[in-house]
Coordinates of C-alpha atoms in Angstrom, one line a residue:
Chain A
X1 CA 86.5 59.4 132.1
X2 CA 84.0 58.8 129.4
X3 CA 84.4 58.9 125.7
X4 CA 83.1 62.5 125.1
X5 CA 85.5 63.9 127.8
X6 CA 88.3 61.9 126.2
X7 CA 87.3 63.3 122.8
X8 CA 87.4 66.9 124.2
X9 CA 90.9 66.3 125.6
X10 CA 92.0 64.9 122.2
X11 CA 90.5 67.9 120.4
X12 CA 92.4 70.3 122.6
X13 CA 95.6 68.5 121.8
X14 CA 94.9 68.4 118.1
X15 CA 94.0 72.1 118.1
X16 CA 97.2 73.1 119.9
X17 CA 99.4 71.1 117.4
X18 CA 97.6 72.4 114.3
X19 CA 97.6 76.1 115.5
X20 CA 101.2 75.8 116.3
X21 CA 102.1 74.6 112.8
X22 CA 99.5 76.3 110.5
X23 CA 98.6 79.6 112.3
X24 CA 101.3 80.7 114.6
X25 CA 104.0 80.4 111.9
X26 CA 102.6 83.8 110.8
X27 CA 103.9 85.4 114.0
X28 CA 107.1 83.4 114.4
X29 CA 110.2 85.1 115.6
X30 CA 113.1 83.6 113.8
X31 CA 110.9 80.6 113.1
X32 CA 110.1 80.1 116.9
X33 CA 106.5 79.8 117.8
X34 CA 104.7 79.5 121.2
X35 CA 104.8 75.8 122.2
X36 CA 101.1 75.4 122.7
X37 CA 101.3 71.7 123.2
X38 CA 103.6 72.2 126.1
X39 CA 101.3 74.7 127.7
X40 CA 98.4 72.2 127.3
X41 CA 100.5 69.6 129.0
X42 CA 101.4 71.9 131.9
X43 CA 97.7 72.9 132.3
X44 CA 96.6 69.2 132.3
X45 CA 99.2 68.3 134.9
X46 CA 98.4 71.2 137.2
X47 CA 94.6 70.5 136.9
X48 CA 94.6 66.7 137.1
X49 CA 97.9 65.4 138.2
X50 CA 101.1 63.9 136.7
X51 CA 99.4 60.6 135.5
X52 CA 96.9 62.4 133.4
X53 CA 99.4 65.1 132.4
X54 CA 102.0 62.5 131.3
X55 CA 99.4 60.8 129.1
X56 CA 98.4 64.1 127.5
X57 CA 102.1 64.8 127.1
X58 CA 102.8 61.5 125.4
X59 CA 99.9 61.9 123.0
X60 CA 100.6 65.5 122.2
X61 CA 104.3 64.8 121.8
X62 CA 103.7 61.9 119.5
X63 CA 101.4 64.0 117.4
X64 CA 104.0 66.8 117.1
X65 CA 106.6 64.1 116.1
X66 CA 104.4 62.5 113.4
X67 CA 102.2 65.3 112.0
X68 CA 103.6 67.0 108.9
X69 CA 105.9 68.8 108.5
X70 CA 107.8 67.0 111.3
X71 CA 110.9 65.2 110.0
X72 CA 112.9 64.4 113.2
X73 CA 113.2 61.0 114.9
X74 CA 109.7 60.2 116.3
X75 CA 109.3 60.1 120.1
X76 CA 111.6 63.1 120.9
X77 CA 108.8 65.5 121.7
X78 CA 106.9 62.7 123.4
X79 CA 109.8 62.2 125.8
X80 CA 110.2 66.0 126.4
X81 CA 106.6 66.5 127.2
X82 CA 106.3 63.5 129.5
X83 CA 109.3 64.9 131.4
X84 CA 107.5 68.2 131.5
X85 CA 104.4 66.5 133.1
X86 CA 106.6 64.9 135.7
X87 CA 108.2 68.2 136.5
X88 CA 104.9 70.1 136.6
X89 CA 103.4 67.3 138.8
X90 CA 106.1 68.0 141.4
X91 CA 105.0 71.6 141.9
X92 CA 101.4 71.0 141.2
X93 CA 99.9 72.1 144.6
X94 CA 101.7 75.4 144.5
X95 CA 100.9 76.1 140.9
X96 CA 97.2 75.5 141.6
X97 CA 97.2 78.1 144.4
X98 CA 98.9 81.1 142.8
X99 CA 98.9 82.3 139.1
X100 CA 102.5 83.5 139.5
X101 CA 103.6 80.0 140.5
X102 CA 101.7 78.7 137.5
X103 CA 103.5 81.1 135.2
X104 CA 106.9 80.1 136.7
X105 CA 106.0 76.5 136.1
X106 CA 105.4 77.2 132.5
X107 CA 108.6 79.1 132.2
X108 CA 110.7 76.3 133.7
X109 CA 108.8 73.7 131.7
X110 CA 109.4 75.6 128.5
X111 CA 113.1 75.7 129.2
X112 CA 113.2 72.0 130.0
X113 CA 111.1 70.9 127.1
X114 CA 113.1 72.7 124.4
X115 CA 116.4 71.7 126.1
X116 CA 115.4 68.0 126.3
X117 CA 114.4 68.1 122.7
X118 CA 117.6 69.8 121.7
X119 CA 119.8 67.4 123.7
X120 CA 118.0 64.3 122.4
X121 CA 118.8 65.7 118.9
X122 CA 122.5 66.1 119.9
X123 CA 122.6 62.5 121.2
X124 CA 120.9 61.1 118.1
X125 CA 122.8 63.4 115.7
X126 CA 119.4 64.4 114.4
X127 CA 119.0 68.0 113.2
X128 CA 121.5 69.3 115.7
X129 CA 122.4 73.0 115.6
X130 CA 125.4 74.8 117.1
X131 CA 125.0 75.5 120.8
X132 CA 124.7 79.2 120.4
X133 CA 121.8 78.9 118.0
X134 CA 120.1 76.3 120.3
X135 CA 120.3 78.6 123.3
X136 CA 118.8 81.5 121.3
X137 CA 115.9 79.3 120.2
X138 CA 115.4 78.1 123.8
X139 CA 115.4 81.7 124.9
X140 CA 112.9 83.0 122.4
X141 CA 110.6 80.0 123.0
X142 CA 110.8 80.7 126.7
X143 CA 109.6 84.3 126.1
X144 CA 106.8 83.2 123.8
X145 CA 105.5 80.7 126.3
X146 CA 105.6 83.3 129.1
X147 CA 103.6 85.7 127.0
X148 CA 101.0 83.0 126.0
X149 CA 100.7 81.2 129.3
X150 CA 98.6 83.9 131.2
X151 CA 96.2 83.9 128.3
X152 CA 95.8 80.2 128.0
X153 CA 96.6 78.5 131.3
X154 CA 93.5 79.6 133.4
X155 CA 91.1 78.6 130.6
X156 CA 92.8 75.3 129.9
X157 CA 93.0 74.4 133.6
X158 CA 89.3 75.1 134.0
X159 CA 88.6 73.0 131.0
X160 CA 90.7 70.0 132.3
X161 CA 89.1 70.4 135.7
X162 CA 85.7 69.9 134.0
X163 CA 86.9 66.6 132.3
X164 CA 87.5 65.1 135.7
X165 CA 85.1 62.4 136.8
X166 CA 83.4 63.7 140.0
X167 CA 85.3 62.3 143.0
X168 CA 82.2 62.0 145.1
X169 CA 80.8 59.4 142.8
X170 CA 83.2 56.8 144.3
Chain B
X1 CA 90.6 72.7 146.5
X2 CA 88.6 70.0 148.3
X3 CA 89.8 67.6 145.6
X4 CA 93.3 68.2 146.7
X5 CA 92.5 67.1 150.2
X6 CA 90.7 64.1 148.9
X7 CA 93.7 63.3 146.8
X8 CA 96.2 63.4 149.7
X9 CA 94.0 61.0 151.7
X10 CA 94.5 58.4 149.0
X11 CA 98.0 59.8 148.3
X12 CA 100.1 56.7 148.7
X13 CA 98.0 54.4 146.6
X14 CA 97.4 56.9 143.8
X15 CA 101.1 58.1 143.9
X16 CA 102.2 54.6 143.3
X17 CA 100.0 53.9 140.3
X18 CA 100.7 57.4 138.9
X19 CA 104.5 56.8 139.1
X20 CA 104.1 53.5 137.2
X21 CA 102.0 55.1 134.4
X22 CA 104.5 58.0 134.1
X23 CA 107.4 55.5 134.0
X24 CA 105.7 53.4 131.3
X25 CA 105.2 56.6 129.2
X26 CA 108.9 57.6 129.5
X27 CA 109.9 54.0 128.5
X28 CA 107.4 54.2 125.6
X29 CA 108.9 57.5 124.4
X30 CA 112.4 56.0 124.5
X31 CA 111.2 52.9 122.7
X32 CA 109.7 55.0 119.9
X33 CA 112.9 57.0 119.6
X34 CA 115.0 53.8 119.5
X35 CA 112.7 52.1 116.9
X36 CA 112.6 55.2 114.7
X37 CA 116.3 56.0 115.0
X38 CA 117.4 52.4 114.4
X39 CA 115.0 52.0 111.4
X40 CA 116.8 54.6 109.4
X41 CA 115.2 55.1 106.0
X42 CA 112.7 52.3 106.4
X43 CA 111.6 52.9 109.9
X44 CA 108.5 51.0 111.2
X45 CA 107.2 54.4 112.3
X46 CA 106.8 55.6 108.7
X47 CA 103.3 54.1 108.2
X48 CA 102.1 55.9 111.3
X49 CA 103.7 59.1 110.0
X50 CA 101.9 58.6 106.7
X51 CA 98.6 57.9 108.4
X52 CA 98.8 60.9 110.7
X53 CA 99.9 63.0 107.7
X54 CA 96.8 61.9 105.8
X55 CA 94.6 63.1 108.6
X56 CA 96.4 66.2 109.9
X57 CA 97.5 67.5 106.5
X58 CA 94.0 68.4 105.3
X59 CA 93.3 70.0 108.7
X60 CA 96.4 72.1 108.3
X61 CA 95.4 73.1 104.8
X62 CA 91.9 74.1 105.9
X63 CA 93.2 76.1 108.9
X64 CA 95.8 77.8 106.7
X65 CA 93.1 78.7 104.1
X66 CA 90.8 80.0 106.9
X67 CA 93.5 82.4 108.2
X68 CA 94.9 83.4 104.8
X69 CA 93.2 86.9 104.7
X70 CA 94.7 87.5 108.1
X71 CA 98.1 86.3 106.9
X72 CA 98.1 88.7 104.0
X73 CA 97.3 91.6 106.4
X74 CA 100.1 90.6 108.6
X75 CA 102.4 90.3 105.7
X76 CA 101.4 93.8 104.5
X77 CA 102.3 95.4 107.8
X78 CA 105.6 93.5 108.3
X79 CA 106.8 94.0 104.8
X80 CA 105.7 97.7 104.2
X81 CA 109.0 99.1 105.5
X82 CA 111.0 96.5 103.7
X83 CA 109.1 97.3 100.5
X84 CA 109.8 101.1 100.8
X85 CA 113.6 100.3 101.1
X86 CA 113.3 97.9 98.2
X87 CA 111.7 100.5 96.0
X88 CA 114.5 103.0 96.6
X89 CA 117.2 100.4 96.1
X90 CA 115.6 98.9 93.0
X91 CA 114.9 102.2 91.2
X92 CA 118.6 103.1 91.7
X93 CA 119.6 99.6 90.5
X94 CA 117.2 99.8 87.6
X95 CA 118.6 103.0 86.2
X96 CA 122.1 101.7 86.4
X97 CA 121.1 98.4 84.8
X98 CA 119.3 100.1 82.0
X99 CA 122.3 102.1 81.1
X100 CA 124.4 99.0 81.2
X101 CA 122.0 97.0 79.2
X102 CA 121.9 99.6 76.5
X103 CA 125.7 99.4 76.2
X104 CA 125.9 95.6 75.8
X105 CA 123.4 94.4 73.2
X106 CA 126.1 92.3 71.6
X107 CA 126.8 90.4 74.9
X108 CA 123.2 90.1 75.4
X109 CA 122.7 88.4 72.1
X110 CA 125.5 86.1 72.6
X111 CA 124.1 85.2 76.0
X112 CA 120.7 84.5 74.6
X113 CA 122.2 82.1 72.1
X114 CA 124.2 80.3 74.7
X115 CA 121.2 80.2 76.9
X116 CA 119.1 78.7 74.1
X117 CA 121.9 76.2 73.5
X118 CA 121.9 75.1 77.1
X119 CA 118.2 75.0 77.1
X120 CA 118.2 72.6 74.2
X121 CA 120.9 70.5 75.7
X122 CA 119.1 70.3 79.0
X123 CA 115.7 69.8 77.5
X124 CA 114.6 67.5 80.3
X125 CA 111.1 68.9 80.2
X126 CA 110.6 70.7 83.5
X127 CA 107.0 71.2 84.4
X128 CA 105.7 72.8 87.6
X129 CA 102.8 72.1 89.9
X130 CA 101.9 75.2 92.0
X131 CA 101.2 74.7 95.6
X132 CA 100.9 76.8 98.8
X133 CA 102.7 76.5 102.1
X134 CA 100.1 75.6 104.7
X135 CA 102.3 74.7 107.7
X136 CA 105.7 75.5 108.9
X137 CA 107.6 73.4 111.5
X138 CA 108.4 75.2 114.7
X139 CA 112.0 76.3 115.1
X140 CA 111.9 74.5 118.5
X141 CA 112.1 71.2 116.5
X142 CA 115.4 72.5 115.0
X143 CA 114.4 71.1 111.5
X144 CA 113.4 73.5 108.8
X145 CA 110.4 71.8 107.0
X146 CA 107.1 73.1 105.6
X147 CA 103.9 71.4 104.6
X148 CA 102.5 72.2 101.1
X149 CA 98.9 71.7 100.1
X150 CA 99.5 69.3 97.2
X151 CA 100.4 65.7 97.3
X152 CA 100.4 62.4 95.4
X153 CA 97.0 63.2 93.8
X154 CA 98.7 66.1 92.0
X155 CA 101.6 64.0 90.9
X156 CA 104.0 65.0 93.7
X157 CA 106.3 62.3 95.0
X158 CA 109.4 62.0 97.2
X159 CA 112.6 63.7 96.1
X160 CA 111.2 66.3 93.7
X161 CA 112.7 69.8 93.5
X162 CA 110.7 72.6 95.0
X163 CA 111.3 76.2 93.9
X164 CA 109.6 79.6 93.8
X165 CA 110.0 82.8 91.7
X166 CA 113.3 83.6 93.5
X167 CA 115.1 80.3 93.4
X168 CA 115.5 76.9 95.0
X169 CA 113.3 76.2 98.1
X170 CA 114.1 72.6 98.8
X171 CA 113.0 69.1 98.0
X172 CA 110.0 66.9 98.8
X173 CA 110.7 64.6 101.8
X174 CA 107.5 62.7 101.8
X175 CA 104.0 63.0 100.3
X176 CA 100.6 62.0 101.4
X177 CA 97.5 62.1 99.1
X178 CA 96.8 65.8 99.6
X179 CA 99.9 67.2 101.3
X180 CA 103.7 66.9 101.1
X181 CA 106.5 67.8 103.4
X182 CA 109.3 69.9 102.0
X183 CA 112.8 70.0 103.5
X184 CA 114.1 73.5 103.0
X185 CA 117.7 73.9 101.8
X186 CA 118.4 75.8 105.0
X187 CA 118.0 72.6 107.1
X188 CA 121.2 71.1 108.5
X189 CA 120.3 67.8 106.9
X190 CA 120.1 69.3 103.4
X191 CA 123.0 69.0 101.0
X192 CA 122.6 70.5 97.5
X193 CA 125.1 70.2 94.7
X194 CA 125.9 73.7 93.6
X195 CA 127.8 75.3 90.7
X196 CA 129.4 78.8 90.7
X197 CA 128.0 80.9 88.0
X198 CA 131.3 82.6 87.1
X199 CA 133.7 79.7 86.7
X200 CA 131.3 76.6 86.7
X201 CA 133.2 75.1 89.7
X202 CA 131.1 72.6 91.6
X203 CA 130.6 72.2 95.3
X204 CA 128.2 71.3 98.1
X205 CA 125.9 73.6 99.9
X206 CA 124.8 72.8 103.5
X207 CA 122.2 74.6 105.4
X208 CA 122.9 76.1 108.8
X209 CA 119.4 75.3 110.2
X210 CA 118.6 79.0 110.8
X211 CA 115.8 80.9 109.0
X212 CA 115.1 84.6 109.2
X213 CA 117.5 87.3 108.1
X214 CA 120.5 85.3 109.1
X215 CA 119.5 82.2 107.1
X216 CA 122.7 81.2 105.3
X217 CA 124.2 78.2 103.5
X218 CA 127.8 77.0 103.5
X219 CA 129.5 76.2 100.3
X220 CA 132.4 73.8 100.1
X221 CA 134.0 73.6 96.7
X222 CA 135.3 70.3 95.3
X223 CA 138.4 72.0 93.8
X224 CA 140.3 73.4 96.8
X225 CA 142.4 75.7 94.7
X226 CA 139.4 77.8 93.5
X227 CA 138.4 80.8 95.5
X228 CA 134.8 82.0 95.0
X229 CA 134.2 85.7 94.4
X230 CA 131.8 87.7 96.5
X231 CA 128.6 88.3 94.7
X232 CA 129.0 85.2 92.5
X233 CA 125.7 83.4 91.8
X234 CA 125.3 79.7 92.7
X235 CA 122.9 77.5 90.8
X236 CA 122.0 73.8 91.3
X237 CA 124.3 71.4 89.7
X238 CA 121.7 68.8 89.1
X239 CA 121.6 65.1 89.8
X240 CA 120.9 62.1 87.6
X241 CA 117.3 62.3 86.2
X242 CA 116.8 65.4 88.2
X243 CA 116.4 63.5 91.5
X244 CA 116.3 65.1 94.0
X245 CA 117.4 68.4 92.4
X246 CA 117.1 69.5 88.8
X247 CA 119.9 71.5 87.2
X248 CA 120.2 75.3 86.8
X249 CA 118.0 76.6 89.5
X250 CA 119.5 79.7 91.2
X251 CA 120.2 79.2 94.9
X252 CA 121.9 82.3 96.1
X253 CA 124.9 84.5 95.9
X254 CA 128.3 84.4 97.6
X255 CA 128.2 86.7 100.6
X256 CA 131.6 86.2 102.0
X257 CA 134.6 83.8 101.7
X258 CA 136.6 82.5 104.6
X259 CA 139.2 79.8 105.2
X260 CA 140.4 78.1 108.4
X261 CA 144.1 77.6 109.1
X262 CA 143.6 73.8 109.4
X263 CA 142.2 73.4 105.9
X264 CA 143.4 74.3 102.4
X265 CA 139.9 74.7 101.1
X266 CA 138.0 78.0 101.0
X267 CA 134.5 78.1 102.3
X268 CA 131.9 80.5 101.1
X269 CA 128.8 81.7 102.9
X270 CA 125.8 81.9 100.5
X271 CA 122.9 84.2 101.0
X272 CA 119.9 82.4 99.5
X273 CA 117.6 84.3 97.0
X274 CA 114.5 82.8 98.6
X275 CA 113.0 84.6 101.6
X276 CA 112.2 81.6 103.7
X277 CA 110.3 83.5 106.3
X278 CA 107.5 84.5 103.9
X279 CA 107.2 81.4 101.8
X280 CA 103.8 81.1 100.2
X281 CA 103.4 79.9 96.6
X282 CA 105.9 77.4 95.5
X283 CA 106.3 75.2 92.4
X284 CA 107.2 71.5 92.4
X285 CA 109.1 70.2 89.4
X286 CA 107.3 67.2 88.1
X287 CA 107.9 65.2 84.9
X288 CA 106.2 66.5 81.8
X289 CA 102.7 65.3 81.0
X290 CA 102.0 64.6 84.7
X291 CA 98.3 64.0 85.2
X292 CA 96.8 65.2 88.4
X293 CA 94.0 67.2 90.0
X294 CA 96.0 70.4 89.6
X295 CA 97.1 72.5 86.7
X296 CA 100.5 71.5 85.5
X297 CA 102.5 74.5 84.2
X298 CA 104.6 73.2 81.3
X299 CA 107.5 75.6 80.7
X300 CA 107.4 77.0 77.1
X301 CA 110.5 75.9 75.2
X302 CA 112.2 74.0 78.0
X303 CA 113.4 74.4 81.5
X304 CA 112.4 77.1 84.0

């Protein structure tokens, strides 16, 4: 992958993180916004496999962890999004074939990502909320991601497909 | 789909390297978590956080500025019903208050004197730098923090009080050159010293980590024998040199009081004055005569 393609991927990640923090906070439901970074990671994994997806997940997660106004222990979103890439990589072939399977993947990944983040918070004693609040947040986040995925997933997948180095060149 | 077939042909080899990369990334995430968690207040991750903040902060500011007209339209639609209800309630309240106010000029004068006295005593010289909220942390992160578009170049530093027209908003957690991160009082990590308006009893307010209509704070009083009254106003108690909270900023009012059989102390639930879902313009309390690239609003005649 050459520099310009890498730059494009980086730009998509940056855009997702900034939109999530600066724009989607206008539409937040109880403070919950669509997890755009997670959708980007799922799209990357489905389009290009778990290795690429996990790298995108790590970078996007670390950016979420470090960009203002994040205050939690760094690395928690990185871990959650790398795990999302592993999971999406497992069902990748199915998710590529049917849009419904892609949507289901996003739904499961949303649940896993927010849950892993919440659990890591409980383990570290870092910004842990009561379980009832956490489940509510996980639920709203899941609905948001299901609403946003059909709009974003096809476009993002096509974009990531294009960043692939042509296989025939080998 | 032909790529897929191509892929499975080299499946074993590629699968192996892919698993290794994924494994390394999981390990890297865990390492970052460990390093940051073990570092505590002086974590080795902090320089990276500051560097990223310096880059992303201005991008957030720009984005927020670009979508601001849209934001105001959204706010108009979402708050129209609320405003109607508010007008009805406030006009009723207004007529009641006016009649009350006319009955008690004496009390009012005494209050003014007392207020002036407190002002003189507390003449610490509050001055405000106005800033706008440009980013709000997602609830999925379970921490309630916002980014504001003013930083060290405007004289804003760590542990400064942030407020708005309604009351206390939070404190500055960290500042880069052009932006700062504010921890809202609603966050579970936030503890504020509070004082009850009616009997001056002191206590500690902790956030519940929830914004929206159900955003509440829990008040634990130091004196266990005191029972707060519903509707009582809680103000900040203030810390030494006004770090991180200056004194006398209204926080909220007592919504309900409850006690558990295991404890003697009474707990109160506080409804904050500030509407955290629609935060926009906030003021940061800075020392007087702060020089910066922004206008510093020096309060006339003292605090507030």
